[in-house]
CSV table of C-alpha atoms and ligand atoms in Angstrom, one decimal:
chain,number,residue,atom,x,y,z
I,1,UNK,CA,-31.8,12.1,24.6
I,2,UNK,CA,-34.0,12.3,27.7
I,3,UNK,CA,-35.4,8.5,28.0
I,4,UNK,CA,-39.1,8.7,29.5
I,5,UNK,CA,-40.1,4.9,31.8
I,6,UNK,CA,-44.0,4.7,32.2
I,7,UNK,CA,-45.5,1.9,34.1
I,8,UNK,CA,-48.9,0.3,32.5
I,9,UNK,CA,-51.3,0.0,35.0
I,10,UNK,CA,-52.8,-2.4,33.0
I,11,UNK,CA,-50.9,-4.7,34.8
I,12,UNK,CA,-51.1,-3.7,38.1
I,13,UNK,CA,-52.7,-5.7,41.2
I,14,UNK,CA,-56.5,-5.0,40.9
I,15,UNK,CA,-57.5,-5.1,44.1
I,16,UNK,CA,-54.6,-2.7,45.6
I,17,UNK,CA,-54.7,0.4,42.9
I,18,UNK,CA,-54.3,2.8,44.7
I,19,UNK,CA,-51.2,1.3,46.6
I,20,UNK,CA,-49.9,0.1,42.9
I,21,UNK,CA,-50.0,3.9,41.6
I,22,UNK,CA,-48.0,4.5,44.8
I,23,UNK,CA,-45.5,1.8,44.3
I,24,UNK,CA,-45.3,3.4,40.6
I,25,UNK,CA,-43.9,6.9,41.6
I,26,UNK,CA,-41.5,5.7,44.0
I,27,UNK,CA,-40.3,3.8,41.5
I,28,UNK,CA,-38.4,6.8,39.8
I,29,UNK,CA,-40.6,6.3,36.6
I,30,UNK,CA,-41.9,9.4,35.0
I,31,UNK,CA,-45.6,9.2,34.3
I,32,UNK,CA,-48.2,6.3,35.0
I,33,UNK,CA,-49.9,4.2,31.3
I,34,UNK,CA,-53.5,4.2,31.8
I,35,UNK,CA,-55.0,1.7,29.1
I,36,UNK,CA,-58.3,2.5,28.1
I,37,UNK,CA,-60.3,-0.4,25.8
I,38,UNK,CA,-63.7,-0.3,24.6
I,39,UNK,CA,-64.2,-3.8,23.3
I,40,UNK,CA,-64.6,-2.1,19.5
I,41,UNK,CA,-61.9,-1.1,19.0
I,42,UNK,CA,-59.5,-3.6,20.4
I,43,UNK,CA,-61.1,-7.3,21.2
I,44,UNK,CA,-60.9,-6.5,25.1
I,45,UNK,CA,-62.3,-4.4,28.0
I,46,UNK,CA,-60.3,-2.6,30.6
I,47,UNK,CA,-61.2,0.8,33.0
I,48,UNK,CA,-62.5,4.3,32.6
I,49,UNK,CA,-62.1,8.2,33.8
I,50,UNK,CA,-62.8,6.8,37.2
I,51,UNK,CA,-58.9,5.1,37.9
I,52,UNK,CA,-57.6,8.3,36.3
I,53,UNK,CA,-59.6,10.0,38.8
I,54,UNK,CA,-58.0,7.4,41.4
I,55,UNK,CA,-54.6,8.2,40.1
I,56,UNK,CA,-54.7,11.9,40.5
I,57,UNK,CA,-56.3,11.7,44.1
I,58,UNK,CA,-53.8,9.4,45.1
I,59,UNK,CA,-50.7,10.4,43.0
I,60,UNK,CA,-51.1,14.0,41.8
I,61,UNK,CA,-47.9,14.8,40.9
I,62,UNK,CA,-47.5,11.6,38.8
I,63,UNK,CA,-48.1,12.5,35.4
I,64,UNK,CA,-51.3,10.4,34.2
I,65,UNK,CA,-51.0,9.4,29.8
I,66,UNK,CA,-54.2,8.3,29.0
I,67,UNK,CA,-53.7,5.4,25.9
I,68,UNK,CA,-57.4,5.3,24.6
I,69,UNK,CA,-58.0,2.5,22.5
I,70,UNK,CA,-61.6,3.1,21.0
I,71,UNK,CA,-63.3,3.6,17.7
I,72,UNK,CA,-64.7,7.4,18.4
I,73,UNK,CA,-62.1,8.7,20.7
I,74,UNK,CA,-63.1,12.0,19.9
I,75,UNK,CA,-67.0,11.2,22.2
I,76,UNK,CA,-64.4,10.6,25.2
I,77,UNK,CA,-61.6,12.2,25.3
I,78,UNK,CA,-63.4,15.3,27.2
I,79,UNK,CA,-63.8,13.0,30.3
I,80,UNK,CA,-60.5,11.7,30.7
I,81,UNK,CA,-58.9,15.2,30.6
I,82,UNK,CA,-61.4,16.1,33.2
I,83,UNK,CA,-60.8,13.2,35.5
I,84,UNK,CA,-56.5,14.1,35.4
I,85,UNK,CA,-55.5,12.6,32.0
I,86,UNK,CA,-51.9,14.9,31.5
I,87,UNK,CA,-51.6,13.6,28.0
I,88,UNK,CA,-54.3,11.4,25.6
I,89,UNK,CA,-53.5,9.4,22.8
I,90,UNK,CA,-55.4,8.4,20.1
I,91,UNK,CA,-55.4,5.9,17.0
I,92,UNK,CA,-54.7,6.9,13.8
I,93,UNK,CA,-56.8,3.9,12.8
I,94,UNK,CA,-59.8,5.3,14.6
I,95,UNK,CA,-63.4,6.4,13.1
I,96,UNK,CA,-62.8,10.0,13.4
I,97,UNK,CA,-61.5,13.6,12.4
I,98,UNK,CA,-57.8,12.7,13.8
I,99,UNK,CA,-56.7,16.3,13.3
I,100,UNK,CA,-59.8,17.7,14.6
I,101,UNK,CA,-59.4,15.6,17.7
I,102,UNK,CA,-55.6,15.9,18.1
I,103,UNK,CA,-56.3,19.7,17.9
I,104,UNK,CA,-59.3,19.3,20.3
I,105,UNK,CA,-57.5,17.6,23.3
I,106,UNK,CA,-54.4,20.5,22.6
I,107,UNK,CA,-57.1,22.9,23.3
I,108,UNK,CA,-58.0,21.6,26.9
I,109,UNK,CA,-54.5,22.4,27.5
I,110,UNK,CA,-53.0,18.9,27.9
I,111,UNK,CA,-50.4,17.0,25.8
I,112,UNK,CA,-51.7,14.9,22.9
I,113,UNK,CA,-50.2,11.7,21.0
I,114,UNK,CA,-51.3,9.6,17.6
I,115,UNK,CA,-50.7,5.8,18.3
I,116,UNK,CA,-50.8,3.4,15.5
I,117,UNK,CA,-51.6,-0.9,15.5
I,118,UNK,CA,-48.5,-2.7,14.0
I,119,UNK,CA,-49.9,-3.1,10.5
I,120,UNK,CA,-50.4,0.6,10.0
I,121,UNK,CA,-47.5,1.9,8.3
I,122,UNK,CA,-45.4,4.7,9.3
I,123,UNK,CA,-46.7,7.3,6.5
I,124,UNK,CA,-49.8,7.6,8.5
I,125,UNK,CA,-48.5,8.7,11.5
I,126,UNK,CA,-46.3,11.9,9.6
I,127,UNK,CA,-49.2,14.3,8.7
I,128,UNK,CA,-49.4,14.9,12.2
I,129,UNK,CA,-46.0,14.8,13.9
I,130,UNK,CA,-45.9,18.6,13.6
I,131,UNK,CA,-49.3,18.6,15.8
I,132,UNK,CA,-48.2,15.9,18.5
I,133,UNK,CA,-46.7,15.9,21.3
I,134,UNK,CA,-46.1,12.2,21.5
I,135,UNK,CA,-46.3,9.5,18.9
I,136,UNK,CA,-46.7,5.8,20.7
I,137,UNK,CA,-45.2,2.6,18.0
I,138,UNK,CA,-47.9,-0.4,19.4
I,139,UNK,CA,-45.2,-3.5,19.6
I,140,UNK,CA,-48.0,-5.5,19.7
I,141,UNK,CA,-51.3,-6.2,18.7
I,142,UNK,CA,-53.5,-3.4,21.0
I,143,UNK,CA,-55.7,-5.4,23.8
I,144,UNK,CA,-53.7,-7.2,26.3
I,145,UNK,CA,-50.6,-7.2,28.5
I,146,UNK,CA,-48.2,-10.0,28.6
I,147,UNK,CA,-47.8,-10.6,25.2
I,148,UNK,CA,-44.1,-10.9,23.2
I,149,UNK,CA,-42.9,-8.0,21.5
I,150,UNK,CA,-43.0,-7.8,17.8
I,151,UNK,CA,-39.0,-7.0,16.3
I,152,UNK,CA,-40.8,-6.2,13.0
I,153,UNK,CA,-41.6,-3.0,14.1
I,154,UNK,CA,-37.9,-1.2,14.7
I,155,UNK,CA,-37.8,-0.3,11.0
I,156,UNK,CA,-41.2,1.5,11.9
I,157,UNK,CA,-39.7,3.1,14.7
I,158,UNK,CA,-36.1,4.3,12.5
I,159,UNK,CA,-38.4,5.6,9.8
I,160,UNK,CA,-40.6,7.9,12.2
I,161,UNK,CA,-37.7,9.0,14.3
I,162,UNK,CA,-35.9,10.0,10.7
I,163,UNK,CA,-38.8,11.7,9.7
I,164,UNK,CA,-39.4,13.9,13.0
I,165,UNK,CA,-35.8,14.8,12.3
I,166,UNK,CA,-36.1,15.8,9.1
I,167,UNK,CA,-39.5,17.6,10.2
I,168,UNK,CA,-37.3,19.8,12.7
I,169,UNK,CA,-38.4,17.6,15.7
I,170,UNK,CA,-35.8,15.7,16.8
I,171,UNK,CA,-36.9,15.7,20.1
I,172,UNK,CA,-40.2,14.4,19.5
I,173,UNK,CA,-41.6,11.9,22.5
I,174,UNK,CA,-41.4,8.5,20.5
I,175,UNK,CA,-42.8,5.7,22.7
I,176,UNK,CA,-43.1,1.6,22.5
I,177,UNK,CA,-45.8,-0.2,24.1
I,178,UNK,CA,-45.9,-4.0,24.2
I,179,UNK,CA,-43.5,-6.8,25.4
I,180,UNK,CA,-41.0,-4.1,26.4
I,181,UNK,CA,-38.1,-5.3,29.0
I,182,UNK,CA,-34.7,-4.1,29.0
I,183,UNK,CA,-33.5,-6.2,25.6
I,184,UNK,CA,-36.7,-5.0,23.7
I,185,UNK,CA,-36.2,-1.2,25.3
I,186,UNK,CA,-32.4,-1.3,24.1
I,187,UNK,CA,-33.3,-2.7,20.3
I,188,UNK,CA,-36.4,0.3,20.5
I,189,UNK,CA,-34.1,2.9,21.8
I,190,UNK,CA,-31.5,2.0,19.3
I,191,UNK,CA,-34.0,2.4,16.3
I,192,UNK,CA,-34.8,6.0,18.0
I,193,UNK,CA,-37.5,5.4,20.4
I,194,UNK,CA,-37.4,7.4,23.7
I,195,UNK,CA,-40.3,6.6,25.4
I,196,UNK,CA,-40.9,2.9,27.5
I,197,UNK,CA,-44.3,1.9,28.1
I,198,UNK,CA,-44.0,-1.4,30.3
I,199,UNK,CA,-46.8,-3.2,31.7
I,200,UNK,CA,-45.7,-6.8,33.2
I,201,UNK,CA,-41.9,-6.2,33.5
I,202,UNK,CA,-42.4,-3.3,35.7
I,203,UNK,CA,-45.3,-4.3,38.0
I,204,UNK,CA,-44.3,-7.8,38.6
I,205,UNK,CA,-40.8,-7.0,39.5
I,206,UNK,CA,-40.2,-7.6,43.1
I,207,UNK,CA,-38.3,-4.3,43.1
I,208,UNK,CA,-39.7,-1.7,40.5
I,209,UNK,CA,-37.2,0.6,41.3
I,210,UNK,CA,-34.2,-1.0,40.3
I,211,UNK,CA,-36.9,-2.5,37.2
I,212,UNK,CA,-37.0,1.2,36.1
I,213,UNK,CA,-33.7,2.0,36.7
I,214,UNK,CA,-32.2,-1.0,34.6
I,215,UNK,CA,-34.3,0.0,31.7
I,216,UNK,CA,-33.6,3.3,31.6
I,217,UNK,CA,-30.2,2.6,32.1
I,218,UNK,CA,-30.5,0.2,28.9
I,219,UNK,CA,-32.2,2.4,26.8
I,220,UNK,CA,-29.5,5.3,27.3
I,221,UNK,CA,-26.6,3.2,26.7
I,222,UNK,CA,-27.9,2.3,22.6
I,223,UNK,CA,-30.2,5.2,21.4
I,224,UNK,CA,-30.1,5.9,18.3
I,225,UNK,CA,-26.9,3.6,17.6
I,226,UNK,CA,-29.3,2.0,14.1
I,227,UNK,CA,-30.4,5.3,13.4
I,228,UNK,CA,-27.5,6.1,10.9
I,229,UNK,CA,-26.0,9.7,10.8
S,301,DX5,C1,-51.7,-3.3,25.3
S,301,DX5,C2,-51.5,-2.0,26.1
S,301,DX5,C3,-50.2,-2.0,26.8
S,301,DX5,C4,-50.0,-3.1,27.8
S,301,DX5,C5,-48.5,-3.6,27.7
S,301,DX5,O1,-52.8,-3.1,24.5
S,301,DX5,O2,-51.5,-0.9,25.2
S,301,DX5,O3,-50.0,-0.7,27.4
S,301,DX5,O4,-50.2,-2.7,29.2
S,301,DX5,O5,-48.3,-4.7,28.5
S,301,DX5,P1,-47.0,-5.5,28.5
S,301,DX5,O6,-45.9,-4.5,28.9
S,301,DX5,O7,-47.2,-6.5,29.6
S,301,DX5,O8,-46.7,-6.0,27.1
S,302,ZN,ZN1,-50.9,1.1,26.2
């Protein structure tokens, strides 16, 4: 299984972005976490179009995943994709036509993902894993970095990874996002996840290289050992 590392920016230095997006890439990870809050939806404000517009200017070739955390992603969306969003993600929780919307960001011809908050269950995610390209598991509660990664959600993982398979997607992009290190990334991958959102393990190690390269090494060596034949 191809394991995907994405660095949140979320957690980044502030007053160095554009250097941070930098350090990012030549880090070896794969595409940069963009965090997008709208103080509705999740109890917390972050950034907007303009620092994806920052990251394509000063890393085009990074991919940019656009996590939007609002009530009515489907009144924003447009702008991230213009400003260099590669993929956007939306919540299954939010106050709008999720198919519609899904459909809608597919249409601007970037890749789309559902996201769902840990007490959503798993059923509400499988309607649309034939019309994603990513689903994202929150391991926390959406709003903040730093926090400690909830185990209760690997069953949640297993059961959506089980039911891409039986979909005919086994390939699906599952990512994590939320207290993930290299012990949390192992335990995800093991349950079927593929896909390592980390915001304050990556960006405050001294050397995010060998950060990425760790936990993608420990994600590799368990996936899908809890996922049963
Ligand atoms: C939280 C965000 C995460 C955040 C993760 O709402 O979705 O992407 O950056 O931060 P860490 O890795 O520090 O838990
Ligand atoms: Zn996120």
């Amino acid at each position: 299984m191809e394991i995907t590392i994405l660095p949140s920016l979320l957690a980044a230095d502030y007053g160095r972005l554009g250097d941070e997006s930098r350090r990012a890439e030549a880090s070896g990870a794969d595409a940069l976490h963009l965090d997008i809050m709208d103080a509705h939806f999740v109890p917390n404000l972050s950034f907007g179009p303009d620092v994806v517009a920052m990251a394509k200017r000063v890393v085009p070739s990074f991919p940019r995943n656009v996590h939007l955390m609002l009530s009515e992603p489907n009144r924003y969306y447009a702008r991230f994709v213009d400003a260099g969003a590669t993929s956007v993600q939306i919540h299954v929780e939010a106050s709008c036509n999720v198919g519609e919307t899904l459909a809608a960001i597919r249409a601007r011809g970037v890749r789309n993902g559902i996201t769902l908050k840990p007490a959503t269950p798993a059923s509400a995610v499988f309607p649309f894993l034939s019309q994603v390209d990513e689903v994202l598991v929150m391991t926390v509660e959406p709003g903040y970095g730093g926090q400690s990664f909830m185990a209760d959600m690997l069953p949640k993982i297993a059961a959506i990874r089980r039911e891409a398979i039986r979909q005919g997607a086994p390939n699906l992009m599952l990512m994590v996002d939320g207290g993930i290190n290299d012990a949390t990334a192992a335990r995800c991958a093991a349950h079927g996840a593929n896909a390592f959102v980390a915001g304050t393990t990556l960006f405050r190690a001294t050397d995010m290289k060998a950060a990425v390269a760790s936990m993608r090494d420990a994600a590799t060596k368990t996936y899908g050992r809890e996922l049963g034949a």
